[in-house]
Short mmCIF file of C-alpha atoms in Angstrom, two decimals:
data_model
loop_
_atom_site.label_atom_id
_atom_site.label_comp_id
_atom_site.label_asym_id
_atom_site.label_seq_id
_atom_site.Cartn_x
_atom_site.Cartn_y
_atom_site.Cartn_z
CA ILE A 3 9.29 -0.70 38.92
CA ALA A 4 9.23 0.22 41.81
CA LYS A 5 12.86 -1.36 42.65
CA HIS A 6 14.31 0.87 39.77
CA SER A 7 12.69 3.85 40.77
CA ALA A 8 16.09 5.59 41.42
CA THR A 9 17.61 5.15 38.66
CA ALA A 10 14.61 5.38 36.08
CA THR A 11 13.85 8.28 33.99
CA GLY A 12 11.47 8.94 31.18
CA VAL A 13 9.01 7.35 29.71
CA TYR A 14 8.64 3.09 29.02
CA ASN A 15 7.33 1.26 27.02
CA LEU A 16 6.62 -2.16 28.93
CA GLY A 17 5.02 -4.76 27.20
CA SER A 18 5.90 -7.78 24.45
CA SER A 19 7.45 -6.99 21.14
CA GLU A 20 5.51 -9.12 19.32
CA GLU A 21 4.72 -7.66 15.98
CA VAL A 22 1.04 -7.66 14.74
CA THR A 23 -0.96 -6.19 12.25
CA MET A 24 -4.31 -4.22 13.90
CA GLN A 25 -6.23 -7.08 11.93
CA GLN A 26 -3.85 -9.36 13.41
CA LEU A 27 -4.36 -8.45 16.99
CA ALA A 28 -8.53 -7.50 16.27
CA MET A 29 -8.66 -11.06 15.01
CA MET A 30 -7.19 -12.44 18.19
CA ILE A 31 -9.06 -11.21 20.38
CA VAL A 32 -12.33 -12.49 18.13
CA GLN A 33 -10.71 -16.01 18.39
CA GLN A 34 -9.94 -15.42 22.04
CA SER A 35 -13.30 -14.18 22.84
CA GLY A 36 -14.97 -16.93 21.82
CA ARG A 37 -16.43 -15.43 18.60
CA ARG A 38 -16.56 -15.88 15.22
CA GLU A 39 -14.60 -14.40 12.84
CA ALA A 40 -16.86 -15.02 10.09
CA ASP A 41 -19.34 -12.35 11.85
CA TYR A 42 -16.43 -9.50 11.54
CA GLU A 43 -15.52 -7.96 8.17
CA PHE A 44 -13.24 -5.08 8.28
CA GLU A 45 -14.10 -2.26 6.46
CA TYR A 46 -10.23 -0.33 4.89
CA LEU A 47 -10.85 3.04 5.35
CA PRO A 48 -8.03 5.92 4.22
CA ALA A 49 -5.51 6.10 6.83
CA ILE A 50 -4.41 9.08 8.38
CA SER A 51 -0.84 10.27 9.28
CA GLN A 52 -1.61 9.13 13.41
CA ASP A 53 -3.02 5.56 12.56
CA VAL A 54 -1.47 2.92 14.14
CA MET A 55 -0.82 0.14 11.19
CA ARG A 56 0.82 -2.50 12.94
CA ARG A 57 1.93 -3.44 16.94
CA LYS A 58 5.33 -3.00 17.49
CA PRO A 59 6.52 -2.11 20.51
CA ASN A 60 10.52 -0.91 21.35
CA CYS A 61 11.20 -1.70 24.12
CA GLU A 62 15.15 -1.92 24.54
CA LYS A 63 15.05 0.95 26.95
CA ALA A 64 13.39 -1.24 29.58
CA ALA A 65 15.31 -3.69 28.52
CA LEU A 66 18.63 -1.08 28.87
CA GLU A 67 18.13 0.22 31.38
CA LEU A 68 15.88 -1.44 33.86
CA ASN A 69 16.82 -5.16 32.66
CA TRP A 70 13.45 -5.58 32.31
CA THR A 71 11.53 -8.22 29.68
CA ALA A 72 8.13 -8.98 29.34
CA LYS A 73 7.33 -12.63 29.77
CA THR A 74 3.69 -12.43 29.20
CA SER A 75 3.10 -13.37 25.29
CA LEU A 76 0.26 -10.93 23.86
CA GLU A 77 -1.81 -14.20 23.41
CA GLN A 78 -1.60 -14.69 27.40
CA SER A 79 -2.27 -10.67 27.46
CA ILE A 80 -5.29 -11.03 25.46
CA GLU A 81 -6.56 -13.67 27.48
CA HIS A 82 -5.72 -11.60 31.16
CA CYS A 83 -8.19 -8.48 29.69
CA LEU A 84 -10.82 -10.86 27.97
CA ASP A 85 -10.88 -12.87 31.74
CA VAL A 86 -11.41 -8.92 33.62
CA TYR A 87 -13.88 -8.09 31.01
CA ALA A 88 -15.58 -10.77 32.13
CA GLN A 89 -15.11 -10.79 36.08
CA LYS A 90 -17.02 -7.40 35.82
CA GLY A 91 -19.93 -8.43 33.58
CA TYR A 92 -19.03 -6.77 30.12
CA ASN A 93 -20.25 -8.90 27.30
#
């Protein structure tokens, strides 16, 4: 982004535009962390107006104004985050 700093204005959503529900995202993290899916249950509570029901970033502004698109998949991003988490000694 630094090379675009003179023309970049506002807020840009930089990420993969893969759409997943919050439950799917949670299960992706569980699976990639090596934990057993059977150990996790979801408790569904009434939604509040600010709840995120699914993850689907809109990255059009970054693509149009910065000519930027994600080259890392959601699964790769989760794997990287889990690796950093492990390196810091968190379990």
